[in-house]
XYZ file of C-alpha atoms in Angstrom:
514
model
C 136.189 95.444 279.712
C 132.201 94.296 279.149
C 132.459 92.489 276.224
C 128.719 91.773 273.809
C 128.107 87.896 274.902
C 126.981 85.101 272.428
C 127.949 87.106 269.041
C 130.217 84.889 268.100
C 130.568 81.282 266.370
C 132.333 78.931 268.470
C 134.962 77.402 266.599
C 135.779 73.656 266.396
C 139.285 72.825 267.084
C 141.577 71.911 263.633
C 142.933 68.276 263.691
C 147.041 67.980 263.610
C 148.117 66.400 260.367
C 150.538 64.036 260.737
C 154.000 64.151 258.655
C 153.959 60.344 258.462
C 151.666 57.742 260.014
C 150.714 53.994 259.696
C 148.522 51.539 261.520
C 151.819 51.210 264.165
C 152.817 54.628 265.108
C 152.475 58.261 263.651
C 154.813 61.249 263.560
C 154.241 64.948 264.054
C 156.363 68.457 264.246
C 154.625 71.252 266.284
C 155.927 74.291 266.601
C 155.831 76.964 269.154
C 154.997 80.490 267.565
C 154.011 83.933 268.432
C 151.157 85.327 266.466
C 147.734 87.448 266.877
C 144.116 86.207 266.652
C 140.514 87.379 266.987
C 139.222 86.745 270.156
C 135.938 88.638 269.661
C 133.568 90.114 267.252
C 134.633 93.837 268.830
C 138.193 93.093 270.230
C 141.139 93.990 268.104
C 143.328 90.460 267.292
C 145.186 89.214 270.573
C 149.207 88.578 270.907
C 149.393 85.395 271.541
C 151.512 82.144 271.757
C 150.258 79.226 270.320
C 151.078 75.363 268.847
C 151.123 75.566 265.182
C 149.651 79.073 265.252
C 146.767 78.423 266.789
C 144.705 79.368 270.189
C 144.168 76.621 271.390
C 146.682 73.719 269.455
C 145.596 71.551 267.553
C 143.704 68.152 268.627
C 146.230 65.481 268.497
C 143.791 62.354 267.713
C 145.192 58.911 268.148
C 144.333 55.303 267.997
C 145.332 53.118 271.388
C 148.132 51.240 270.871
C 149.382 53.770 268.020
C 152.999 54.696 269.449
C 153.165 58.838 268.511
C 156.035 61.104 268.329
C 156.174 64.537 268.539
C 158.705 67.053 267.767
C 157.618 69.624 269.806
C 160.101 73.318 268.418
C 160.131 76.269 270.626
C 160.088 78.876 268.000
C 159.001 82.071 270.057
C 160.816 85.165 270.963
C 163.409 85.609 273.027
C 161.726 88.040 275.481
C 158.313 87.540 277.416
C 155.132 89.260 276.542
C 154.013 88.638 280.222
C 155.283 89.555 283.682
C 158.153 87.095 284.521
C 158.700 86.923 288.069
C 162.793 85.845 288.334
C 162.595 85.838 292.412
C 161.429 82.028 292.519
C 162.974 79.066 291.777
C 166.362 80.417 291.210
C 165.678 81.169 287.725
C 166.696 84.722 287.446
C 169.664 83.676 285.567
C 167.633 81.203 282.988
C 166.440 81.959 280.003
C 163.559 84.212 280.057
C 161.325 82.510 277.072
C 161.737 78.668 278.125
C 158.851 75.499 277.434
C 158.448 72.135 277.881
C 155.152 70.580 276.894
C 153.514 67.887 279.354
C 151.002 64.998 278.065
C 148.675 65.448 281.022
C 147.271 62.207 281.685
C 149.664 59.987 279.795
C 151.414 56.827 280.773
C 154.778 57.740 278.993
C 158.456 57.816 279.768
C 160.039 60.083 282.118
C 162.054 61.631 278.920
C 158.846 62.528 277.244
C 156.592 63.440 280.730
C 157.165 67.064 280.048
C 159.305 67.215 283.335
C 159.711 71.217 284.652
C 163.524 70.885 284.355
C 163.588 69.569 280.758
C 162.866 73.091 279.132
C 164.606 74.195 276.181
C 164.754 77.308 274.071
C 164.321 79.025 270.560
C 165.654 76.199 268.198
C 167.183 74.148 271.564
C 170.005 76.220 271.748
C 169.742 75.982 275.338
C 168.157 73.378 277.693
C 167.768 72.752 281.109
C 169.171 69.692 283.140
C 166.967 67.240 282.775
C 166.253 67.982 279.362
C 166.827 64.426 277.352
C 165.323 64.181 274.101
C 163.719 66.396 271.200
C 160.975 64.328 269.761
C 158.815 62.542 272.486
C 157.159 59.424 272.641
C 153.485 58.504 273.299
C 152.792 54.660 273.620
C 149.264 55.066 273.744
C 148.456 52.164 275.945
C 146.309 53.394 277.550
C 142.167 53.266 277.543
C 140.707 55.464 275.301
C 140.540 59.413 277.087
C 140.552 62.652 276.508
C 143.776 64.060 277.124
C 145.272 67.370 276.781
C 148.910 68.827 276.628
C 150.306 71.914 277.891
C 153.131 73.823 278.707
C 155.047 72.582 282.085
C 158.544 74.646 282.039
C 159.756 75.270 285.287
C 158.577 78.361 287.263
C 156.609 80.063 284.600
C 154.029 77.307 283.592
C 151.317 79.607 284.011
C 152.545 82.855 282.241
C 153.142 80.100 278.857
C 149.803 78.592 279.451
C 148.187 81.810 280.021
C 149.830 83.131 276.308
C 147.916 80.163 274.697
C 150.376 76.837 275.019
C 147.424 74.356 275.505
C 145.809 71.963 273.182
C 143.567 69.128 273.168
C 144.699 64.651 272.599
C 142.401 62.186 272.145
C 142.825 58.431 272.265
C 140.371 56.655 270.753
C 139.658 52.266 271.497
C 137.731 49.689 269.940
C 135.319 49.296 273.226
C 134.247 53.465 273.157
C 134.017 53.057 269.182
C 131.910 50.061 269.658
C 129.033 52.181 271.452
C 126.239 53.707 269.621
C 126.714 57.432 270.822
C 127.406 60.492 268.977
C 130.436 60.574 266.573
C 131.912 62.708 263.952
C 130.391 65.889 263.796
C 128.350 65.413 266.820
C 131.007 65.308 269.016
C 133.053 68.618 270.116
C 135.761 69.233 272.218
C 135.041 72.739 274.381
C 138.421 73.835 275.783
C 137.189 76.347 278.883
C 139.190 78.963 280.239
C 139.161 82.912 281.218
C 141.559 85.621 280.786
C 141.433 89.313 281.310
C 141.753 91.632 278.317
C 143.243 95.224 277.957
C 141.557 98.205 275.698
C 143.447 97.313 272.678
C 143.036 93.671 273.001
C 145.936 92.707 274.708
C 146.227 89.793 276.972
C 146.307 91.241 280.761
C 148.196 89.463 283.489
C 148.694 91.603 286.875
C 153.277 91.774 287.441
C 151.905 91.814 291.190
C 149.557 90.491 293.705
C 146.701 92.913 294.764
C 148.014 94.068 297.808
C 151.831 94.201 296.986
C 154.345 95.633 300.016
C 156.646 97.644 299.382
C 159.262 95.459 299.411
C 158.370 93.096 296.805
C 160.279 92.023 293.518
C 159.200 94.037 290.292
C 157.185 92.110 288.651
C 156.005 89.205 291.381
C 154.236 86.400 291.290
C 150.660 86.696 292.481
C 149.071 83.995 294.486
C 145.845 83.383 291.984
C 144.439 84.872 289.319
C 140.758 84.704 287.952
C 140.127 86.344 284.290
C 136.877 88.439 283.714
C 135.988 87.019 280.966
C 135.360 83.192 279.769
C 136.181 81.618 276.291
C 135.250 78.372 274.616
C 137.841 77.042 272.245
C 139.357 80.798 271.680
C 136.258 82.301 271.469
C 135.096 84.849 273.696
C 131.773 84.106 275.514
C 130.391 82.158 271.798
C 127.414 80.287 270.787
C 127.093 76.379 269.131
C 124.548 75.879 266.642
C 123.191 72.468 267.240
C 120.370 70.257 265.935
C 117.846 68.934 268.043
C 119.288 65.626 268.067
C 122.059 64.291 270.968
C 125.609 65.673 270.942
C 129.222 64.474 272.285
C 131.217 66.983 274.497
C 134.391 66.438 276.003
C 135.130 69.536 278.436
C 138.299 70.777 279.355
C 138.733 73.490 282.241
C 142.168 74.774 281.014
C 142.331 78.024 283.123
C 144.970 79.055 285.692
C 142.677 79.077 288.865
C 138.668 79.214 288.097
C 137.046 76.069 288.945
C 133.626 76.123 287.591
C 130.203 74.849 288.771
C 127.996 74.312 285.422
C 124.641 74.180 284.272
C 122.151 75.131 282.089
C 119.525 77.212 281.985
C 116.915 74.805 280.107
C 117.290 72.519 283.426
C 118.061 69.798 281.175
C 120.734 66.732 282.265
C 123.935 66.808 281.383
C 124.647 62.736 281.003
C 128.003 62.183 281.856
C 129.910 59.272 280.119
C 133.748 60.084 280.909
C 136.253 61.662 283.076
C 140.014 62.261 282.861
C 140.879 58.367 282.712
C 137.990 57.695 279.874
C 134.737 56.247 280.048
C 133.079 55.890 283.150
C 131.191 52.626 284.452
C 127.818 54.263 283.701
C 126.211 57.015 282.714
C 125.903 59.395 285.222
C 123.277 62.215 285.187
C 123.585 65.374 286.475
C 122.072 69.143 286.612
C 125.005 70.163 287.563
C 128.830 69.663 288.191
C 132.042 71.347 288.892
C 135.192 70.877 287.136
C 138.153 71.881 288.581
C 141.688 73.128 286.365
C 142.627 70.324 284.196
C 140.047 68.173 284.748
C 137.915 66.397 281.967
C 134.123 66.021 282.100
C 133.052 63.717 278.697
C 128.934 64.097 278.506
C 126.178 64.072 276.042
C 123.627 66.557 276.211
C 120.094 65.782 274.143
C 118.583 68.840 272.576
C 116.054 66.826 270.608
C 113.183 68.618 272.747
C 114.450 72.007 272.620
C 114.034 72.618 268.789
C 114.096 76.751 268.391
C 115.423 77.464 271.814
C 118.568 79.131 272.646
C 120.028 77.146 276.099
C 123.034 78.667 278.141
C 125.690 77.124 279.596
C 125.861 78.725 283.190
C 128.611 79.205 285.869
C 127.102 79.193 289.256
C 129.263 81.945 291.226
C 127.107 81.317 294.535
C 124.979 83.345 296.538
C 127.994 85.707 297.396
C 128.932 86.647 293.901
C 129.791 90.101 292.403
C 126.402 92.290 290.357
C 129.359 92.634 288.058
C 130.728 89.690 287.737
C 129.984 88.897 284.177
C 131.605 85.067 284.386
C 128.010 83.413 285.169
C 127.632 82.249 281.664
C 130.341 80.574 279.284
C 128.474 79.773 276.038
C 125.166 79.444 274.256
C 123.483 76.527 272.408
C 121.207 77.347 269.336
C 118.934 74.709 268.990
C 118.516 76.238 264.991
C 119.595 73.568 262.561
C 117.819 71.571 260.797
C 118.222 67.563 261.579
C 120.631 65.890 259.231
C 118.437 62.593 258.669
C 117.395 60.550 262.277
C 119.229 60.541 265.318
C 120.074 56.528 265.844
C 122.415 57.527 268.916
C 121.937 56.347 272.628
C 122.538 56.958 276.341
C 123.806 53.308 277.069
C 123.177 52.080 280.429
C 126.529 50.406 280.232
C 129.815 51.954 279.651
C 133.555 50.277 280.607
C 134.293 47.770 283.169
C 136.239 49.606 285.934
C 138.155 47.237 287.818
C 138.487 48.501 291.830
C 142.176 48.891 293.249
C 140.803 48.448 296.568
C 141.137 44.366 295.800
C 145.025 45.332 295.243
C 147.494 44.759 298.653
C 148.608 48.244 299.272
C 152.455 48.361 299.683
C 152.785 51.938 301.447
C 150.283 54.670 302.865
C 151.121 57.910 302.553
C 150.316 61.380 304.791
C 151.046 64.184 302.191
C 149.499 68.007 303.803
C 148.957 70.011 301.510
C 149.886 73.410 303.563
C 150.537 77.676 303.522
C 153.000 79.875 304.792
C 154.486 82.976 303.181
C 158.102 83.857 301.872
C 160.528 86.384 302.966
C 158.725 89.001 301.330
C 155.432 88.400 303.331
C 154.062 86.638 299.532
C 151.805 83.372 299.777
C 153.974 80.519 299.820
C 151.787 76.966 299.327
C 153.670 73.686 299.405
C 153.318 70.585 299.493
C 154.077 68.059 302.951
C 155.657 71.667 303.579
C 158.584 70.615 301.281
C 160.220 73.058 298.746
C 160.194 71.621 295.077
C 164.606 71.418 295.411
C 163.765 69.489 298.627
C 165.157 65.679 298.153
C 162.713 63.262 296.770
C 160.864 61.975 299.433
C 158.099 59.939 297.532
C 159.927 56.611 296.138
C 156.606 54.229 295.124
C 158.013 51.237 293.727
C 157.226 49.949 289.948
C 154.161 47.614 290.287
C 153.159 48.547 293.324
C 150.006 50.084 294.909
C 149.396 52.802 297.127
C 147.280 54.736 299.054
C 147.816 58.508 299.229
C 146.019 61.095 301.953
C 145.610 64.375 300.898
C 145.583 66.570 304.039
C 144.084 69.802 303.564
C 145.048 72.020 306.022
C 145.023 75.541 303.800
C 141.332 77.600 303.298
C 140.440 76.259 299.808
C 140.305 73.195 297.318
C 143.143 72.169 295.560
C 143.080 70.388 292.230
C 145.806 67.818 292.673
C 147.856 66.150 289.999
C 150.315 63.150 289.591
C 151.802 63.145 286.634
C 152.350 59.115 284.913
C 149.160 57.649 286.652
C 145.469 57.284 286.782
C 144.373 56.886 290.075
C 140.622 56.210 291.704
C 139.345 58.266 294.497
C 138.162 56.017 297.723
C 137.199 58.758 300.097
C 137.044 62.702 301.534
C 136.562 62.710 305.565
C 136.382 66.190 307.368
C 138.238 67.455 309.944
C 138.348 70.466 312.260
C 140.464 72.796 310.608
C 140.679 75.494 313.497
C 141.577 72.570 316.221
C 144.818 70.960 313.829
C 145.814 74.938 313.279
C 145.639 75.439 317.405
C 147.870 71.711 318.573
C 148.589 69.978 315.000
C 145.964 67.241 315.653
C 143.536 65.735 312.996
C 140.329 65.356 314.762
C 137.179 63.931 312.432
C 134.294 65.795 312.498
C 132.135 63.209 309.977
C 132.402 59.904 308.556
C 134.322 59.373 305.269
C 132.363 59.832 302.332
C 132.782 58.033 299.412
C 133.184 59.939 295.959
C 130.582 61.495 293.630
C 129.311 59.156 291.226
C 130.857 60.797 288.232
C 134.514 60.908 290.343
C 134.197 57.413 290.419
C 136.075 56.424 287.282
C 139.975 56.815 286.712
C 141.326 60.257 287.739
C 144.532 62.133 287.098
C 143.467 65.257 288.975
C 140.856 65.534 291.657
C 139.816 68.416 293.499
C 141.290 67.922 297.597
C 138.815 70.321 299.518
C 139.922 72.274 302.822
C 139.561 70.704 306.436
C 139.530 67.462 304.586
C 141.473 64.563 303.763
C 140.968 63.246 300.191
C 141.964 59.532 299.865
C 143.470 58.025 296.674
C 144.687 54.809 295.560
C 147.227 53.826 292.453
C 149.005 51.301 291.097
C 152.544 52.948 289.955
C 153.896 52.158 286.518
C 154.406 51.094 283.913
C 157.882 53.200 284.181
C 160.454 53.661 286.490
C 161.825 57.244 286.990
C 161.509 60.651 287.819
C 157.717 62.570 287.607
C 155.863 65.415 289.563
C 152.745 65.927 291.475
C 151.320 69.356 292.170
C 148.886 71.386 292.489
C 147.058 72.409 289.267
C 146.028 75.869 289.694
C 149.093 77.035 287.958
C 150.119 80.245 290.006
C 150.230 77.492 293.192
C 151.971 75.084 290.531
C 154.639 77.903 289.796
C 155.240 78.464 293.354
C 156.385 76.325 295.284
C 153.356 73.909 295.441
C 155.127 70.808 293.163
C 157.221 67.784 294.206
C 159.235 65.324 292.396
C 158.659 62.016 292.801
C 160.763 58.750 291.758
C 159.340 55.147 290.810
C 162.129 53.119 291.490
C 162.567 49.228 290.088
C 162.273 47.239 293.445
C 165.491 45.353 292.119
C 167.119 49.017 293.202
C 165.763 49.162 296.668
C 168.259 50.229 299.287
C 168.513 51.526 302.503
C 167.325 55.533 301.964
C 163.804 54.504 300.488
């Protein structure tokens, strides 16, 4: 449905209150909750499922070192307001409302990862058999990032996600406070993502793929799925007032499939400071920059020469695009207020010191092909090393150690790939000839290995693995020993089948079926 762009306010995300906190560690209950909200100006409130009531959840904001807990309640209904496909993952006889929520990008225990087999239900009176604890745990260790956290319950990730289970965490340290760049209410989190919306507001999500046999279960799983419209922190298509002074974003792409390509129309930089892992080495500037699903893209943008314009944030769909496509542009910027006293801020030329893992002996190299087939009902069926998710565990990286994982692309388009407990750094992408490896199985190079964009060159927890190429990665596994996931991000692939456990084992525990 065409939707009036730009009419209205974008809103900043609310900050969760804590029930208790101290220097040491804080404490928070969040509850899962059905409700309705205003997407738009002319759209009639939205069903939708949210943390704490609210599309998207509250930030979580957190000090390094600060050990959180969160009780995380499921306290929806019992039935689904979306299509739930029970052919996959022998689930049909689960639950049909089930969540788990996932840190994405944290270095946390196993019992608190957010692991797909940990779900529980309304009040926990059921939970699934991995399911350990009811308040997690958040060391907070790590260097200061922008995290975010997110439904992860097995085999319907994206249908929860898609109803409004995401929200934003930040951890803040003493070396990104120390820098003198925009703070307070200069800098905004901008949660990105699209959905599809029916006459009377309701949240559309197709029960089937496009071209469905006759065959297939009622409703099915489709293979991707790419909303026709885009909102910005639960607001559809909205405008920022700004002042012409410099501004803190920290970007989220939080849809199901769409990877974007950004820019804006002013043909100003975007200065990027920070990816998924935190801040980057140094600024890096660009005109322009894709972000895949569940990556983060931390930048400051200076509007101090654009007082009185209006700038748009643009989505470059490529030369092939659909006239009525209307996802080109994702929000405006009003350069309209007036300047709250002189803008002090600056675009250091120094950032974090980013030590290399490439000085680190690398224990194990791994071939991991990321590959396509199709199910018994002729359905897309993506995988990963062409294992099912109940195969055995077949990635066992020990605790300490370092490794070196090749991405082998060998399906027709990018996937954003995950590992959950890590940050990892990207050391290359080489092609290959995809229509040669599809005729005998062989990987034949058809270019050198190219190292990583300048702004991919910090720490990662998702990066996008392109087709007919391998994508190189290197990690150092810990600081916990147990059992995590790595998948696929675009959440319909995520769903089905395109997830695999992992295990890092203690290397006091090594035996003979490593």
């Amino acid at each position: 449905m065409n939707l009036m762009k730009f009419v209205d306010q974008l809103p900043l995300m609310n900050t969760a209150k804590p029930e208790r906190r101290s220097k040491k560690e804080s404490y928070y209950e969040i509850e899962m909750e059905e409700f309705y909200q205003k997407l738009h100006r002319d759209l009639q409130s939205t069903r939708l499922w949210g943390y704490n009531r609210q599309f998207p959840g509250p930030i979580i904001d957190v000090n390094q070192g600060e050990c959180t807990q969160v009780k995380w309640t499921n306290n929806l209904p019992n039935t689904h307001f979306l299509p739930v496909d029970r052919s996959i993952h022998h689930v049909a006889h689960q639950p049909e409302v089930r969540t788990v929520v996932h840190l994405h990008g944290s270095e946390t225990r196993p019992s608190s990862d957010g692991y797909p087999e940990a779900w529980f239900t309304r009040g926990f009176k059921e939970v699934g058999p991995s399911f350990e604890r009811k308040i997690y745990e958040y060391p907070n260790h790590q260097r200061g990032s922008t995290l975010w956290y997110h439904d992860h319950a097995m085999g319907i990730t994206r249908l929860n996600v898609y109803a409004g289970l995401a929200g934003m965490y930040i951890i803040r340290d003493e070396k990104e406070n120390s820098l003198n760049i925009p703070k307070g209410d200069y800098e905004i989190p901008l949660m990105i993502m699209d959905r599809s919306f029916n006459e009377d507001g309701s949240l559309f999500y197709p029960d089937k793929p496009n071209n469905p046999s006759e065959n297939l279960p009622n409703p099915s799983i489709t293979p991707a799925f790419l909303g026709d419209t885009i909102l910005v922190n639960g607001k559809v298509w909205p405008y920022l007032e700004v002042e012409p002074r410099k501004y803190r974003f920290r970007l989220l792409n939080a849809s199901n499939t769409r990877a974007y390509q950004l820019y804006l129309d002013s043909g100003q930089s975007f200065h990027q400071i920070g990816s998924d892992g935190g801040l980057l080495q140094k600024p890096v500037h660009l005109k322009k920059f894709a972000i895949e699903p569940a990556e983060r893209v931390d930048f400051i943008l200076d509007f101090s020469k654009h007082e009185g314009e209006t700038i748009t944030l643009k989505n470059d769909l490529g030369p092939n695009a659909n006239p009525d496509d209307n996802t080109g542009e994702v929000m405006q910027f009003k350069v309209s207020l007036p300047l709250q006293g002189e803008d002090k801020t600056v675009i250091p030329k120094y950032l974090s010191h980013i030590p290399s893992l490439e000085q680190n002996e690398v224990k194990t190299i791994r071939n991991l092909k990321l590959t396509g087939s199709t199910d018994k009902y002729g359905r897309p069926l993506l995988l990963l090393n062409n294992k099912a998710w109940s195969a055995p565990v077949t990635e066992k990286p020990c605790l300490g150690s370092t490794e070196t994982w090749s991405l082998i692309n060998i399906t027709g388009f990018t996937h954003p790939i995950h590992i959950h407990l890590i940050q990892f750094q990207v050391l290359d992408r080489r092609p290959f000839d995809l229509d040669l490896y599809n005729q005998d199985g062989q990987i034949v190079y058809t270019g050198p290995a190219i190292r990583p964009k300048a702004n991919e060159r910090g720490w990662k927890d998702t990066i996008a693995a392109p087709s007919a190429q391998v994508t190189r990665v290197i990690a150092r596994f810990g600081p916990y020993t147990g059992n995590y996931v790595w998948h696929c991000h675009i959440l319909e692939h995520e769903d089905y089948d395109m997830m695999r456990p992992f295990t890092v084992i203690d290397p006091k525990d090594l035996n003979d079926d490593k």
